[in-house]
Coordinates of C-alpha atoms in Angstrom, one line a residue:
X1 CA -39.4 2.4 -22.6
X2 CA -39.5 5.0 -20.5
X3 CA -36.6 4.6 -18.5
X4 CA -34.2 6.8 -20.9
X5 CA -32.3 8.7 -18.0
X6 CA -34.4 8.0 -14.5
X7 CA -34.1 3.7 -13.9
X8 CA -36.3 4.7 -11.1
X9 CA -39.1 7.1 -9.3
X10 CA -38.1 7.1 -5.4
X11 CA -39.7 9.4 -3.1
X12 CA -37.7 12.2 -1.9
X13 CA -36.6 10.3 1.4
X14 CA -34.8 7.6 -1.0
X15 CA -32.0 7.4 -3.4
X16 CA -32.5 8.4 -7.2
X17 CA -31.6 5.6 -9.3
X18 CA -30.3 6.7 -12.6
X19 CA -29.2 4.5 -16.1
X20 CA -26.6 7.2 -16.3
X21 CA -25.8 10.0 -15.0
X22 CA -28.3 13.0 -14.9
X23 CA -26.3 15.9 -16.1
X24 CA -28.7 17.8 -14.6
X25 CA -32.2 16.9 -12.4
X26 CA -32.5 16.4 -8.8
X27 CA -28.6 17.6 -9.6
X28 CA -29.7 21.5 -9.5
X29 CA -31.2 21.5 -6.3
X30 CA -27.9 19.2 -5.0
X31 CA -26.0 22.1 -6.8
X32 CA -27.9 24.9 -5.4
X33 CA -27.6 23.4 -1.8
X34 CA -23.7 23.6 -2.5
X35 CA -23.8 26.9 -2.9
X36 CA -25.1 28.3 0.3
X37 CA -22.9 25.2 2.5
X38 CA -19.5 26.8 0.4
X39 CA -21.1 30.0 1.7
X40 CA -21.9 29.3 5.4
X41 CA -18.3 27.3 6.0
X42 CA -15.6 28.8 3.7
X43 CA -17.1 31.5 2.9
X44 CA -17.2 32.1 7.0
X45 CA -14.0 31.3 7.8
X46 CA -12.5 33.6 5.4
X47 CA -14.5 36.6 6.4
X48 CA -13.3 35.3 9.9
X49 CA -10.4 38.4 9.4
X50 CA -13.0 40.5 10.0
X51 CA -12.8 39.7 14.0
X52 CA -8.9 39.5 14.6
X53 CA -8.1 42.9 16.0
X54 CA -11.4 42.5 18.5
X55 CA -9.9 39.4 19.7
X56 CA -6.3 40.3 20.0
X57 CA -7.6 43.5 21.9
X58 CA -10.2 41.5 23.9
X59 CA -7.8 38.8 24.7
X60 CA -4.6 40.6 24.5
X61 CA -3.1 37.6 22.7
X62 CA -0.3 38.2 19.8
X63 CA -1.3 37.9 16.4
X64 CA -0.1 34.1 16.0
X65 CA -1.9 33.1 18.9
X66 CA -5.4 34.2 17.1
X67 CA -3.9 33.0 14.0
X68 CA -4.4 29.2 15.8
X69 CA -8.2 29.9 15.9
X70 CA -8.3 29.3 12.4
X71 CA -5.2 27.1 11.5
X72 CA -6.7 24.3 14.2
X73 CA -10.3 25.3 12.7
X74 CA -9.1 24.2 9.3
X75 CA -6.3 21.2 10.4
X76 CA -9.8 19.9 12.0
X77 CA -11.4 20.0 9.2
X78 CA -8.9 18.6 6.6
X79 CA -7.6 16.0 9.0
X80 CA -11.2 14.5 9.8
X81 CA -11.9 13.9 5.9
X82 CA -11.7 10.8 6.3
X83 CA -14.1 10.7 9.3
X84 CA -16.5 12.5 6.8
X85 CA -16.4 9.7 3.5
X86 CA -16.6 6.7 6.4
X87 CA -19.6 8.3 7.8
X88 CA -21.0 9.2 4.5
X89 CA -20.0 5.6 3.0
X90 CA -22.1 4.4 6.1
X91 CA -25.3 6.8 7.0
X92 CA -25.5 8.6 3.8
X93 CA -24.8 12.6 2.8
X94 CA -27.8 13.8 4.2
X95 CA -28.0 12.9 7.7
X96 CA -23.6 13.5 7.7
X97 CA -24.4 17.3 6.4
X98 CA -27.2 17.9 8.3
X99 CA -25.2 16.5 12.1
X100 CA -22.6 18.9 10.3
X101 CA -24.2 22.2 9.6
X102 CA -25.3 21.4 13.9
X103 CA -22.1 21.6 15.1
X104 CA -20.5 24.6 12.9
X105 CA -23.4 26.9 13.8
X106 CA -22.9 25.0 18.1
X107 CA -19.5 25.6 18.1
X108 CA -19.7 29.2 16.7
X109 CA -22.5 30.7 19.3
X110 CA -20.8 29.2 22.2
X111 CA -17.7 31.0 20.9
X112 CA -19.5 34.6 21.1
X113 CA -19.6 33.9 24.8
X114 CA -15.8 32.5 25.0
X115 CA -13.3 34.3 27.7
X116 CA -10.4 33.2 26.8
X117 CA -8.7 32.3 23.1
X118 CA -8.3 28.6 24.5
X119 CA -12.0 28.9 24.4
X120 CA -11.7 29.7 21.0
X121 CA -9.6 26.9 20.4
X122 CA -12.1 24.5 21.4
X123 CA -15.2 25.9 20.0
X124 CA -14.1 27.0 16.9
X125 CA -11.4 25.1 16.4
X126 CA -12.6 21.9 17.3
X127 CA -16.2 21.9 17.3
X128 CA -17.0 24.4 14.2
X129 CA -13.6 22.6 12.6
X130 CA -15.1 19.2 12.8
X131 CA -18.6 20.6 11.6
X132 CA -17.3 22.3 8.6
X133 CA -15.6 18.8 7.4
X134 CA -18.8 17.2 8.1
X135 CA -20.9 19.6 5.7
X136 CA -18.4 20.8 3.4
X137 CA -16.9 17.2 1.7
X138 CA -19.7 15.0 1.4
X139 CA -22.0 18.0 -0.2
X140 CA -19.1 18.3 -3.4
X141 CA -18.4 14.2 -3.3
X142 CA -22.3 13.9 -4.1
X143 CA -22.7 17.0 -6.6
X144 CA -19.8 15.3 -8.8
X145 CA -21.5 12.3 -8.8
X146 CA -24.6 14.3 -10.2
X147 CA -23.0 15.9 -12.8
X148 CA -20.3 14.5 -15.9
X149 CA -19.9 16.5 -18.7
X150 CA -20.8 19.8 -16.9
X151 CA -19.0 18.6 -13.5
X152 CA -16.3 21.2 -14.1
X153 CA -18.6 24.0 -15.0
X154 CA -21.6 23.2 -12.3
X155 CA -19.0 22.8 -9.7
X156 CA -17.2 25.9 -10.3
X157 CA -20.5 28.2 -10.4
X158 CA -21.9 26.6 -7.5
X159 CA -18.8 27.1 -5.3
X160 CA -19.0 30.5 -5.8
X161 CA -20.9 30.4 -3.0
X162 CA -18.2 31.2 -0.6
X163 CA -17.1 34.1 -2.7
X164 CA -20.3 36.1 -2.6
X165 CA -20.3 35.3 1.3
X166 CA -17.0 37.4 1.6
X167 CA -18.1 39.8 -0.3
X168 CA -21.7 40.3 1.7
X169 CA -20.3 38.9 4.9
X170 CA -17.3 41.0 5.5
X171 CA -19.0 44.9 5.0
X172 CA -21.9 43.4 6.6
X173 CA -20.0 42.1 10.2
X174 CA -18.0 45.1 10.2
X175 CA -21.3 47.2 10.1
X176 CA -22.9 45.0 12.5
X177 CA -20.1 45.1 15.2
X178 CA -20.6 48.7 15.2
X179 CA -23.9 48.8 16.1
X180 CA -24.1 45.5 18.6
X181 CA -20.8 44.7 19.1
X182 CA -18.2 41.4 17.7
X183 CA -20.0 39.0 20.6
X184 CA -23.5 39.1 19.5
X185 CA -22.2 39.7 15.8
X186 CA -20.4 36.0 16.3
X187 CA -23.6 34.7 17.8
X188 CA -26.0 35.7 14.8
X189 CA -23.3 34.2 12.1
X190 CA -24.1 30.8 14.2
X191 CA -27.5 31.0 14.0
X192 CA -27.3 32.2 10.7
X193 CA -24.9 28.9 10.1
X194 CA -27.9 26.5 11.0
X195 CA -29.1 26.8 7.4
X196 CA -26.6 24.3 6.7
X197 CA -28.8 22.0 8.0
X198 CA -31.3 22.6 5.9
X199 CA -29.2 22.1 2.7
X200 CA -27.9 18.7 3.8
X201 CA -31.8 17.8 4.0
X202 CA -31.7 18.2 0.1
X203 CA -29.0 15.8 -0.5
X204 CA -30.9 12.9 -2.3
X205 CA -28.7 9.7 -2.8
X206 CA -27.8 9.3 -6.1
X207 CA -27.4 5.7 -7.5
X208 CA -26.3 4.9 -11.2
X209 CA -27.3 1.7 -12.5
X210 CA -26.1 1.0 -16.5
X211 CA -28.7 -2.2 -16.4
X212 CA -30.6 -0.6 -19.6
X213 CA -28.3 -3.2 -22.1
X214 CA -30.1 -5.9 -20.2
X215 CA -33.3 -5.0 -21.3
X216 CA -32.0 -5.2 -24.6
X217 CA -31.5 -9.1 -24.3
X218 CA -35.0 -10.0 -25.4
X219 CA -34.1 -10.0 -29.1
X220 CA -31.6 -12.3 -28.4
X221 CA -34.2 -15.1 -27.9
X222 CA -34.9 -14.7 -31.7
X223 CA -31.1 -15.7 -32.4
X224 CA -31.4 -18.5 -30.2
X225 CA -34.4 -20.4 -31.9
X226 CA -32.0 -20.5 -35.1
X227 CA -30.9 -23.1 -33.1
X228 CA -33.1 -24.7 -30.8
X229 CA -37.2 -24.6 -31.6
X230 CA -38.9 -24.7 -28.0
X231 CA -41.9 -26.6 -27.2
X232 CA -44.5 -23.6 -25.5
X233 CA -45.2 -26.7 -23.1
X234 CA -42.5 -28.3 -22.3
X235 CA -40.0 -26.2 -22.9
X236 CA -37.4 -28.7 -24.4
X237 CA -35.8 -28.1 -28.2
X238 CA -35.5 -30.3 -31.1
X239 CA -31.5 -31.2 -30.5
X240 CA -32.6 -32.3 -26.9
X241 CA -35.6 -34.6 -27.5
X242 CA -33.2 -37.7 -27.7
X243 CA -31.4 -37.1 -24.8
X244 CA -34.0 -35.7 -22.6
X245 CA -32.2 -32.8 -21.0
X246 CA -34.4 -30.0 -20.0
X247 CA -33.0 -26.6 -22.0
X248 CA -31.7 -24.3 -19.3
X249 CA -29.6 -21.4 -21.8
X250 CA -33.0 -19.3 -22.3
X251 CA -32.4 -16.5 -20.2
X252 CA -36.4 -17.5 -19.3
X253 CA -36.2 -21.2 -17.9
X254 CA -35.1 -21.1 -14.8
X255 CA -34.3 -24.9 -13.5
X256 CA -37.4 -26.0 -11.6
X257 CA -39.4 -23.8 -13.0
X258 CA -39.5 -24.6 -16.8
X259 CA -43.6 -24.0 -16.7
X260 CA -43.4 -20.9 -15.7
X261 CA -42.2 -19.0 -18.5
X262 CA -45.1 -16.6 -19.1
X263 CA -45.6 -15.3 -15.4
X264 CA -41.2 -14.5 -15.6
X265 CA -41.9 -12.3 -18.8
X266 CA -44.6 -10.4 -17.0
X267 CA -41.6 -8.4 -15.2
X268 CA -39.4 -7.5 -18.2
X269 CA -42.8 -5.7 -19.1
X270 CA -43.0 -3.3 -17.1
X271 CA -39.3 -2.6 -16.6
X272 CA -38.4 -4.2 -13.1
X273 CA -36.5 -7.0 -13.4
X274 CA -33.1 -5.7 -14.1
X275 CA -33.3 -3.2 -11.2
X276 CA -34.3 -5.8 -8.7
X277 CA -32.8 -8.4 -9.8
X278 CA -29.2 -6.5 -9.8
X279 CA -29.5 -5.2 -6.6
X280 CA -26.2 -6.3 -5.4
X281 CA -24.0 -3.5 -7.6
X282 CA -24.4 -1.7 -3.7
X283 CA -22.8 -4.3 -2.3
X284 CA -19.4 -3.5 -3.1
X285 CA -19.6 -0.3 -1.4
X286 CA -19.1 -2.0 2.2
X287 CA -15.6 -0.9 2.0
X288 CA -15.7 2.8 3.7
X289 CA -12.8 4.0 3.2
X290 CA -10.3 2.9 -0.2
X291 CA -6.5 3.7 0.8
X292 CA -5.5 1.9 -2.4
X293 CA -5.4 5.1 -3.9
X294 CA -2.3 5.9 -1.9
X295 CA -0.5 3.4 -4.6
X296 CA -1.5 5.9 -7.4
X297 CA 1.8 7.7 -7.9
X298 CA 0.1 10.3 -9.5
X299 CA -2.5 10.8 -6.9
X300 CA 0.8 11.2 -4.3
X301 CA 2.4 14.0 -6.7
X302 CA -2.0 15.7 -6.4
X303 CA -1.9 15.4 -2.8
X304 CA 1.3 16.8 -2.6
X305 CA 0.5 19.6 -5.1
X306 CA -2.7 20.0 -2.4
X307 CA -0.5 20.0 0.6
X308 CA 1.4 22.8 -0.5
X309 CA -0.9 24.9 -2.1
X310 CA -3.4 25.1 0.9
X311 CA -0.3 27.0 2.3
X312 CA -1.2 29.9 -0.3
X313 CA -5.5 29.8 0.2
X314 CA -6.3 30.9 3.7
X315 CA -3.5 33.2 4.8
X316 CA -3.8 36.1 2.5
X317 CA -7.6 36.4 3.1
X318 CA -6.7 36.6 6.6
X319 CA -4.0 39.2 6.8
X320 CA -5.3 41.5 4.2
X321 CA -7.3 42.9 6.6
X322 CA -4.4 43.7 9.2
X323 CA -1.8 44.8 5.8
X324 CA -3.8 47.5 5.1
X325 CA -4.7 48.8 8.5
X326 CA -0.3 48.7 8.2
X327 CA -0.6 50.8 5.6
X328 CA -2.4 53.2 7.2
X329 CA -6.4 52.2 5.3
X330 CA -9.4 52.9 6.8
X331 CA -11.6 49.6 8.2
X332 CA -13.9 50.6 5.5
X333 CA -11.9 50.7 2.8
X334 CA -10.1 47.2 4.0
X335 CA -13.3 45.6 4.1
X336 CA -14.1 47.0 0.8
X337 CA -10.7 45.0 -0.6
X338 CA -11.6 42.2 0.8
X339 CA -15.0 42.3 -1.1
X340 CA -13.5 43.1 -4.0
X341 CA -11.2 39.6 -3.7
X342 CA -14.3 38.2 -3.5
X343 CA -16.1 39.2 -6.3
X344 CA -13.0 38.6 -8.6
X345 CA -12.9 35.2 -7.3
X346 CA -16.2 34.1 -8.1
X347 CA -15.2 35.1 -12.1
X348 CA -11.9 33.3 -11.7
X349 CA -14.2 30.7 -10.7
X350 CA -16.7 30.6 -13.2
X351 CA -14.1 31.3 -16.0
X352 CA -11.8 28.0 -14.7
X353 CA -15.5 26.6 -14.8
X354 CA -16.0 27.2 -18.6
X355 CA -12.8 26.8 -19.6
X356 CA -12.6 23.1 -17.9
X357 CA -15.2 22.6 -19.6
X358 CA -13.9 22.0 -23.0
X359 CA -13.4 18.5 -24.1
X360 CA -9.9 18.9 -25.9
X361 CA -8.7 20.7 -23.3
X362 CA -6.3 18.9 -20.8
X363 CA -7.6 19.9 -17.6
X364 CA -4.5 19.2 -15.0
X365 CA -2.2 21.8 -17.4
X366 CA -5.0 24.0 -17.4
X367 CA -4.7 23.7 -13.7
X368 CA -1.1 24.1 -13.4
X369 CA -0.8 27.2 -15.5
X370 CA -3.2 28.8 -13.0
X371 CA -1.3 27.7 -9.7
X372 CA 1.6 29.6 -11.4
X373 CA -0.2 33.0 -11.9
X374 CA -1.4 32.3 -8.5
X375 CA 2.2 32.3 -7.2
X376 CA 2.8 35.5 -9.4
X377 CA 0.1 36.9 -7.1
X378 CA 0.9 36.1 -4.1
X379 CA 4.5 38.0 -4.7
X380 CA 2.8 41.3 -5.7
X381 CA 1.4 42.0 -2.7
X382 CA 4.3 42.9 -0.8
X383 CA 5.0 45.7 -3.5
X384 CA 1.6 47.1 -3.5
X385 CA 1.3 50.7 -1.7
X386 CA -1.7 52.3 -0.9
X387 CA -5.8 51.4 -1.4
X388 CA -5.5 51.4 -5.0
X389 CA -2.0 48.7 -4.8
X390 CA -3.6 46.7 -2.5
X391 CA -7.0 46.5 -4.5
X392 CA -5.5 45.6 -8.0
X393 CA -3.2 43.1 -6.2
X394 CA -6.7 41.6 -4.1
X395 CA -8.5 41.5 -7.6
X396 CA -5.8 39.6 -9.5
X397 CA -5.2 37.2 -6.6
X398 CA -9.1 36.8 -6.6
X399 CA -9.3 35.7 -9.9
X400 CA -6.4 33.6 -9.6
X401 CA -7.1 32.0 -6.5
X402 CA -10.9 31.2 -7.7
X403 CA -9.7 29.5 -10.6
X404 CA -7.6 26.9 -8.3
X405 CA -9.6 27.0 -5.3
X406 CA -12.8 26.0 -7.3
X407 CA -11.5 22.9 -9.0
X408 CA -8.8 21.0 -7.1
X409 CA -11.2 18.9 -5.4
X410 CA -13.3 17.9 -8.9
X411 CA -10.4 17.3 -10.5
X412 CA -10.0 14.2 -8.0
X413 CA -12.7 12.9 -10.7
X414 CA -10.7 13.0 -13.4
X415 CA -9.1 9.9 -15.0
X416 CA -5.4 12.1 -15.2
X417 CA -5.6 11.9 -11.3
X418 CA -8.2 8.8 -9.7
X419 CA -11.4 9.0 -11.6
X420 CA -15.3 9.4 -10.6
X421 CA -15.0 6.0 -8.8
X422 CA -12.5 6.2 -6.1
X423 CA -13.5 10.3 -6.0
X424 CA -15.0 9.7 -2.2
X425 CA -12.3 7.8 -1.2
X426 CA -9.5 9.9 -2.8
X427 CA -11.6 13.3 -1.5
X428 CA -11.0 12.1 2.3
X429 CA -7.5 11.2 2.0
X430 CA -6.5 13.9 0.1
X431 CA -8.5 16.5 2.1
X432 CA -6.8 14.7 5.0
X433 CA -3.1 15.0 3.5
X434 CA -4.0 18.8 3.7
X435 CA -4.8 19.0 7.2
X436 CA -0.9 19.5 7.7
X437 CA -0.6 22.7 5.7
X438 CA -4.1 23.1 7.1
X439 CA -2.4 23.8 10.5
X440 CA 1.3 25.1 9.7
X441 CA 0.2 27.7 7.5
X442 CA -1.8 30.9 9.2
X443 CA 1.1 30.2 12.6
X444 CA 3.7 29.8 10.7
X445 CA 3.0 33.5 8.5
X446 CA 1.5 34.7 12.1
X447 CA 5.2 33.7 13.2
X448 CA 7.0 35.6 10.8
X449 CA 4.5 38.0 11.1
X450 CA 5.7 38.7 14.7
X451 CA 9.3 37.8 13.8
X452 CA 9.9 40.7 11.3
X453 CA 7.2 43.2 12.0
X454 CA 5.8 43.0 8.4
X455 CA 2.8 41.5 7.6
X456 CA 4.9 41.1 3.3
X457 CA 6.9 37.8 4.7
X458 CA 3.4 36.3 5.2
X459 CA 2.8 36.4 1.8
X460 CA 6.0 35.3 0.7
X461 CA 5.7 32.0 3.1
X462 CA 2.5 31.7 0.9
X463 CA 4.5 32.2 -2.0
X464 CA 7.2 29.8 -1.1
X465 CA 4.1 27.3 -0.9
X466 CA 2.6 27.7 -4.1
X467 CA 5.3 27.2 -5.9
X468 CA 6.3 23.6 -4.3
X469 CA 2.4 22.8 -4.9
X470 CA 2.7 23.5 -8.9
X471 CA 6.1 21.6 -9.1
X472 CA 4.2 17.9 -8.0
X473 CA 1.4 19.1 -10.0
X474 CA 3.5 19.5 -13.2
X475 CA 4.3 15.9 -11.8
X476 CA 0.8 14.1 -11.8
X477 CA 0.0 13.6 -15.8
X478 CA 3.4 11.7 -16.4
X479 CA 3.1 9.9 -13.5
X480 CA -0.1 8.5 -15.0
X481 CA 1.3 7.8 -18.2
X482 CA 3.5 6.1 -17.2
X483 CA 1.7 3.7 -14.7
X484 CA -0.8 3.5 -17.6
X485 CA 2.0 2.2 -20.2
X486 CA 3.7 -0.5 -17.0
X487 CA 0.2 -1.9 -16.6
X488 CA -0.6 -2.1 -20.9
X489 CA 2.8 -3.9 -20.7
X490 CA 2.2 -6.4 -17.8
X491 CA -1.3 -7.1 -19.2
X492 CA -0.4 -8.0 -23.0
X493 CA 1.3 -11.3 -22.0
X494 CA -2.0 -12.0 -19.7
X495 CA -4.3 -11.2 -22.7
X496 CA -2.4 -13.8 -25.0
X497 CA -2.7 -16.9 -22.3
X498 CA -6.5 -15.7 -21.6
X499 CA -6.9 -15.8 -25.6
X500 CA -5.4 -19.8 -26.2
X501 CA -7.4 -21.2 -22.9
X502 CA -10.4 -18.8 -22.2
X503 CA -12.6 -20.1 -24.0
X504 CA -13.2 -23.9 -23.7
X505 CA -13.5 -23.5 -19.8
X506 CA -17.0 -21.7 -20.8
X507 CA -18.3 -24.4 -22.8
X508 CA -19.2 -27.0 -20.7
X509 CA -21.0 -25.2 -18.3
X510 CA -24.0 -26.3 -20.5
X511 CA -24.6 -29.2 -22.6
X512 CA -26.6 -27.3 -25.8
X513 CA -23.7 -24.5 -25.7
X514 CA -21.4 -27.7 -25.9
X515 CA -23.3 -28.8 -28.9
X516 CA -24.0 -25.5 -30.9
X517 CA -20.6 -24.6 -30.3
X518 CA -19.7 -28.4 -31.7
X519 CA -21.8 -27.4 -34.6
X520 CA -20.7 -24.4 -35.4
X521 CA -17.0 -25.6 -35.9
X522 CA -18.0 -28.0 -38.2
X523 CA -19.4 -26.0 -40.1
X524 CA -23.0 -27.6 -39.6
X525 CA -24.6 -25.5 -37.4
X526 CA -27.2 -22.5 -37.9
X527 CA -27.3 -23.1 -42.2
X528 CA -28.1 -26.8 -41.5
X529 CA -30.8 -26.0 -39.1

């Protein structure tokens, strides 16, 4: 009776085993962990601007050469997301965030002592790359599975956590270079990234058992003796005296052991039956990795939409910096825009949260109408003139970019795209169909960047980018539709042949069913008994 919501009470070193899903619990501290992880990897990476004229004048490398720090940083981290659900699928999200959260903050402090950007290449790159995929993915896969009807909103609030990390991070590096230089500055963001590991140490296993409907098969028993009266001792009915067939359809007898009926309700008691008894539901799980959701049309036309977009996420925190030193802005007032993306993005988040968050509304349009005002964005910048330009233009694309940035990933969970069960599976393969854009994107604007002396045709690759992304996401709802009305169609003529021959193949499995369901049909059965 008292296993409403929690099935079962594990210690902290095991899975919690839900009825349904928590909406809430263990979910908090899960939530709460996501936060500072989306701080110490995103929110890192895009505060990473803060360094690129100390390495292009410590290196004397071109600005698209730096630009490959990042772009292999982030292709590493998209393209191994499939590494990440295997290894998840297989040792759990703890001990996969926690082996994460070591090699970001590894690959980071060996980079404050790097000679050469090749060193970078590797350390960052590579190392941090493969550690930020390793913390970042399997920390939201588990939060979703935490949360239902408040995914949209929990998820958005708690991935703020990167925003406030630009916004504290960027003025705070920049100070801290001044006094001690970018080398040791890089070395104490490393250190400062091994509290990753301590966040995957909060990521309790989640399992969500519905087995409370088998409890709820006692009463059942009462229906049954309308038909058959057991003997307490031997455990045979009336109907089965003359034929001498021990009754095996209680849910009680088990053959072999009709005495021992009294010691098998002991169990149902107290609660444990259904959980041990059932469980197998793990089982299923063996399979690490699903790739069946590539057959999913409309998951294509989201990974496409994801491809594209990712294009339009890392660049202009990355050259916002460099644009207004263009324009002739102090460092101080360029970090200050940078914070002031920040902060704008954590509304745009929290607003995309809320409004998500309401049933009638249907999320992927909701989603597409912001990509579009993203693209809007990403066009202004080249217009803007001055501090106050570029800080209305950061603000706007803040907001903007916080309501897409926070919730293309949850939406995975949504039935418009693959739903909350193939959500680990489709989160690695559509993280991974990023990794392309992942890498393309901050050489290719650093390219035209060198190309036409002006930081503005950065922006418009970005642009360019965002746009293709909303066109497949416009794409994705009647893709589903109209899988969804192909498969009502192919299943209709299936349901009609199940219907006609279903049925019989049930009854003989036992010899009373045979008879009550004899009785019944001749109209004989429960009124006569």
């Amino acid at each position: 009776s008292k296993m409403t919501v929690k099935a079962v009470k594990m210690p902290c070193t095991s899975a919690n085993v839900y009825t349904k899903v928590p909406d809430g619990g263990w979910g908090w501290t899960v939530a709460f962990a996501f936060f500072v992880v989306e701080a110490l990897t995103y929110g890192i990476i895009k505060s990473f601007g803060v360094f690129f004229n100390d390495l292009m004048e410590s290196f004397d490398e071109t600005n698209s050469r730096i630009s490959w720090i990042i772009s292999i940083c982030v292709f590493v981290q998209t393209f191994t997301a499939p590494l990440s659900t295997v290894l998840s699928n297989r040792f759990g999200h703890r001990l996969v965030v926690m082996a994460g959260g070591l090699l970001v903050s590894t690959g980071m402090v060996i980079a404050s002592f790097a000679r050469s950007v090749v060193d970078m290449y590797v350390t960052i790159g590579v190392i941090s790359g493969l550690g930020y995929c390793l913390s970042f993915l399997p920390t939201v896969t588990i939060l979703s599975q935490y949360f239902d009807k408040r995914r949209s909103l929990v998820t958005a609030v708690a991935s703020t956590g990167e925003c406030f990390a630009v916004f504290s991070f960027a003025p705070a590096i920049t100070a801290l270079k001044e006094q001690i230089g970018w080398r040791y500055s890089m070395l104490s963001v490393g250190v400062l990234q091994l509290g990753i590991t301590a966040c995957g140490s909060l990521l309790r296993p989640i399992v969500v058992r519905e087995q409370e409907e088998v409890k709820a098969q006692p009463p059942e028993e009462s229906t049954e003796t309308k038909y058959m009266l057991e003997n307490e001792q031997t455990c045979t009915s009336i109907e089965s005296i003359d034929s001498g067939v021990d009754i095996t359809t209680s849910p009680s007898n088990v053959p072999g052991k009709t005495k021992a009926e009294p010691k098998s309700e002991e169990p149902k008691q107290h609660g444990q039956n259904p959980v041990d008894n059932n469980s197998t539901p793990p089982e299923p799980k063996t399979k690490l990795l699903d790739f069946s959701v590539m057959r999913d049309y409309s998951f294509i036309c989201y990974a496409f939409f994801g491809l594209f977009a990712t294009l339009g996420f890392f660049a202009p925190s990355l050259y916002i910096i460099p644009l207004s030193r263009s324009l002739g802005i102090s460092k101080d007032h360029s970090a200050y825009i940078l914070s002031a993306m920040a902060i704008a993005e954590v509304f745009g988040r929290v607003f995309a949260g809320w409004v998500l968050n309401k049933k009638p509304i249907r999320k992927i349009y909701i989603e597409l109408i912001c990509v579009i005002l993203l693209s809007v964005a990403l066009v202004a910048f080249p217009f803007a003139s001055g501090f106050w330009g570029l800080m209305i233009c950061s603000v706007y694309f803040g907001f903007m970019l916080g309501t897409v940035a926070g919730t293309h990933i949850p939406l995975l969970a949504e039935d418009d795209v693959v739903g909350i069960e193939k959500m680990s599976s489709a989160a690695g393969v559509y993280v991974f169909i990023q990794s392309l854009a992942g890498l393309a994107g901050p050489p290719l604007a650093g390219v035209l960047v060198d190309t036409t002396k002006n930081y503005s045709s950065a922006f418009y690759s970005c642009a360019a980018g965002m746009v293709l992304g909303a066109v497949f996401l416009a794409l994705v709802r009647p893709c589903k539709t109209g899988l969804c009305h192909q498969q009502q169609q192919q299943q209709q003529p299936v349901e009609v042949e199940e219907g006609t021959a279903g049925p019989p193949p049930e009854l003989p499995d036992d010899f009373i069913d045979m008879d009550i369901g004899k009785a019944e049909n001749s109209g004989k059965g429960s009124d006569s008994v």
